[in-house]
PDB file of C-alpha atoms in Angstrom:
ATOM      1  CA  MET U 121      24.793-116.900 231.689  1.00  0.00           C
ATOM      2  CA  LYS U 122      28.445-116.088 232.559  1.00  0.00           C
ATOM      3  CA  ARG U 123      29.423-112.552 234.023  1.00  0.00           C
ATOM      4  CA  TYR U 124      31.048-111.560 230.943  1.00  0.00           C
ATOM      5  CA  GLU U 125      27.894-112.324 228.827  1.00  0.00           C
ATOM      6  CA  LYS U 126      25.679-110.540 231.397  1.00  0.00           C
ATOM      7  CA  TRP U 127      27.715-107.411 230.823  1.00  0.00           C
ATOM      8  CA  LEU U 128      27.580-107.656 227.194  1.00  0.00           C
ATOM      9  CA  HIS U 129      23.746-107.960 227.390  1.00  0.00           C
ATOM     10  CA  THR U 130      23.721-104.863 229.747  1.00  0.00           C
ATOM     11  CA  LEU U 131      25.938-102.891 227.327  1.00  0.00           C
ATOM     12  CA  SER U 132      23.597-103.806 224.339  1.00  0.00           C
ATOM     13  CA  LEU U 133      20.618-102.550 226.410  1.00  0.00           C
ATOM     14  CA  TYR U 134      22.241 -99.458 227.556  1.00  0.00           C
ATOM     15  CA  ALA U 135      23.714 -98.466 224.276  1.00  0.00           C
ATOM     16  CA  GLY U 136      20.268 -99.005 222.683  1.00  0.00           C
ATOM     17  CA  GLY U 137      18.651 -96.533 224.952  1.00  0.00           C
ATOM     18  CA  LYS U 138      16.700 -99.247 226.782  1.00  0.00           C
ATOM     19  CA  LYS U 139      16.390 -99.819 230.487  1.00  0.00           C
ATOM     20  CA  ALA U 140      19.571-101.526 231.773  1.00  0.00           C
ATOM     21  CA  THR U 141      20.466-102.669 235.179  1.00  0.00           C
ATOM     22  CA  CYS U 142      23.812-103.780 236.740  1.00  0.00           C
ATOM     23  CA  PRO U 143      24.342-107.477 236.404  1.00  0.00           C
ATOM     24  CA  VAL U 144      25.946-107.553 239.782  1.00  0.00           C
ATOM     25  CA  CYS U 145      23.709-105.461 242.024  1.00  0.00           C
ATOM     26  CA  GLY U 146      20.648-104.744 239.978  1.00  0.00           C
ATOM     27  CA  SER U 147      20.997-100.893 240.273  1.00  0.00           C
ATOM     28  CA  GLU U 148      19.945 -98.587 237.295  1.00  0.00           C
ATOM     29  CA  ASN U 149      22.745 -96.139 238.332  1.00  0.00           C
ATOM     30  CA  LEU U 150      25.003 -96.824 235.317  1.00  0.00           C
ATOM     31  CA  GLU U 151      27.349 -94.586 233.744  1.00  0.00           C
ATOM     32  CA  HIS U 152      29.978 -94.656 230.903  1.00  0.00           C
ATOM     33  CA  GLY U 153      33.018 -92.771 229.705  1.00  0.00           C
ATOM     34  CA  TYR U 154      35.850 -92.777 227.381  1.00  0.00           C
ATOM     35  CA  VAL U 155      39.560 -91.951 227.469  1.00  0.00           C
ATOM     36  CA  ILE U 156      41.063 -90.841 224.207  1.00  0.00           C
ATOM     37  CA  LEU U 157      44.659 -92.089 223.622  1.00  0.00           C
ATOM     38  CA  ASN U 158      45.179 -91.013 219.988  1.00  0.00           C
ATOM     39  CA  THR U 159      43.512 -87.542 219.567  1.00  0.00           C
ATOM     40  CA  GLN U 160      43.959 -87.475 215.745  1.00  0.00           C
ATOM     41  CA  LYS U 161      42.147 -90.685 215.209  1.00  0.00           C
ATOM     42  CA  ARG U 162      39.898 -90.232 218.284  1.00  0.00           C
ATOM     43  CA  GLN U 163      40.836 -93.725 219.479  1.00  0.00           C
ATOM     44  CA  GLY U 164      41.016 -94.971 223.073  1.00  0.00           C
ATOM     45  CA  TYR U 165      39.107 -97.072 225.688  1.00  0.00           C
ATOM     46  CA  GLY U 166      36.075 -96.768 227.720  1.00  0.00           C
ATOM     47  CA  ALA U 167      33.848 -98.501 230.261  1.00  0.00           C
ATOM     48  CA  LEU U 168      30.333 -98.942 231.365  1.00  0.00           C
ATOM     49  CA  TRP U 169      30.104 -99.069 235.169  1.00  0.00           C
ATOM     50  CA  CYS U 170      27.637 -99.151 238.059  1.00  0.00           C
ATOM     51  CA  ASN U 171      27.934 -96.176 240.458  1.00  0.00           C
ATOM     52  CA  ASN U 172      26.547 -98.164 243.384  1.00  0.00           C
ATOM     53  CA  CYS U 173      28.729-101.351 243.422  1.00  0.00           C
ATOM     54  CA  LYS U 174      31.562-100.052 241.255  1.00  0.00           C
ATOM     55  CA  HIS U 175      31.468-103.040 238.985  1.00  0.00           C
ATOM     56  CA  GLY U 176      31.977-102.465 235.348  1.00  0.00           C
ATOM     57  CA  PHE U 177      32.862-103.555 231.826  1.00  0.00           C
ATOM     58  CA  HIS U 178      35.968-102.387 230.026  1.00  0.00           C
ATOM     59  CA  LEU U 179      35.755-101.378 226.314  1.00  0.00           C
ATOM     60  CA  SER U 180      38.945-101.522 224.412  1.00  0.00           C
ATOM     61  CA  ARG U 181      40.044-100.052 221.108  1.00  0.00           C
ATOM     62  CA  VAL U 182      37.044 -97.812 220.681  1.00  0.00           C
ATOM     63  CA  ILE U 183      36.712 -94.882 218.215  1.00  0.00           C
ATOM     64  CA  VAL U 184      35.014 -92.032 220.183  1.00  0.00           C
ATOM     65  CA  ASP U 185      32.734 -89.967 218.001  1.00  0.00           C
ATOM     66  CA  ASP U 186      29.372 -88.318 218.515  1.00  0.00           C
ATOM     67  CA  LYS U 187      27.459 -91.607 218.230  1.00  0.00           C
ATOM     68  CA  ASN U 188      29.047 -92.861 221.515  1.00  0.00           C
ATOM     69  CA  ASN U 189      27.205 -90.122 223.585  1.00  0.00           C
ATOM     70  CA  GLY U 190      29.707 -90.687 226.308  1.00  0.00           C
ATOM     71  CA  ARG U 191      31.781 -88.152 228.166  1.00  0.00           C
ATOM     72  CA  VAL U 192      35.550 -87.830 227.430  1.00  0.00           C
ATOM     73  CA  MET U 193      37.591 -88.210 230.659  1.00  0.00           C
ATOM     74  CA  SER U 194      41.203 -88.053 231.459  1.00  0.00           C
ATOM     75  CA  ASP U 195      40.935 -91.314 233.220  1.00  0.00           C
ATOM     76  CA  LEU U 196      38.265 -93.741 234.352  1.00  0.00           C
ATOM     77  CA  PRO U 197      37.065 -93.509 237.932  1.00  0.00           C
ATOM     78  CA  THR U 198      39.411 -95.235 240.452  1.00  0.00           C
ATOM     79  CA  GLY U 199      38.195 -98.328 242.196  1.00  0.00           C
ATOM     80  CA  LEU U 200      36.247 -99.932 239.353  1.00  0.00           C
ATOM     81  CA  ILE U 201      36.100-103.622 239.327  1.00  0.00           C
ATOM     82  CA  PHE U 202      35.894-105.092 235.887  1.00  0.00           C
ATOM     83  CA  ALA U 203      34.351-108.337 234.659  1.00  0.00           C
TER      84      ALA U 203
END
C-alpha cells in the first residue's frame, strides 16, 4: 500500500472513531484540526497528524461543521510533514 493510501485508511478509521495509528511511526498520538478560510460558508482546510513524528495528511476544501469534531485553529502546527 502506498503512503497516501495508508493515510486515507488511517483517516477513515480515525473519523469513524476506531483505533487508528500513524502509518509512519505506529503511534496512537494522532490529532486533527481545521483552518477556516471562508467564515460565511465555513470552508477551509484541515489535517490529521501524528504528534510524535509530525507526519500528517492534508485535507483541502472541507466544510467545517459540528460533524467534524475538530478544533478550529488559526493555522496548523508548524513543522508538519505531509504525505
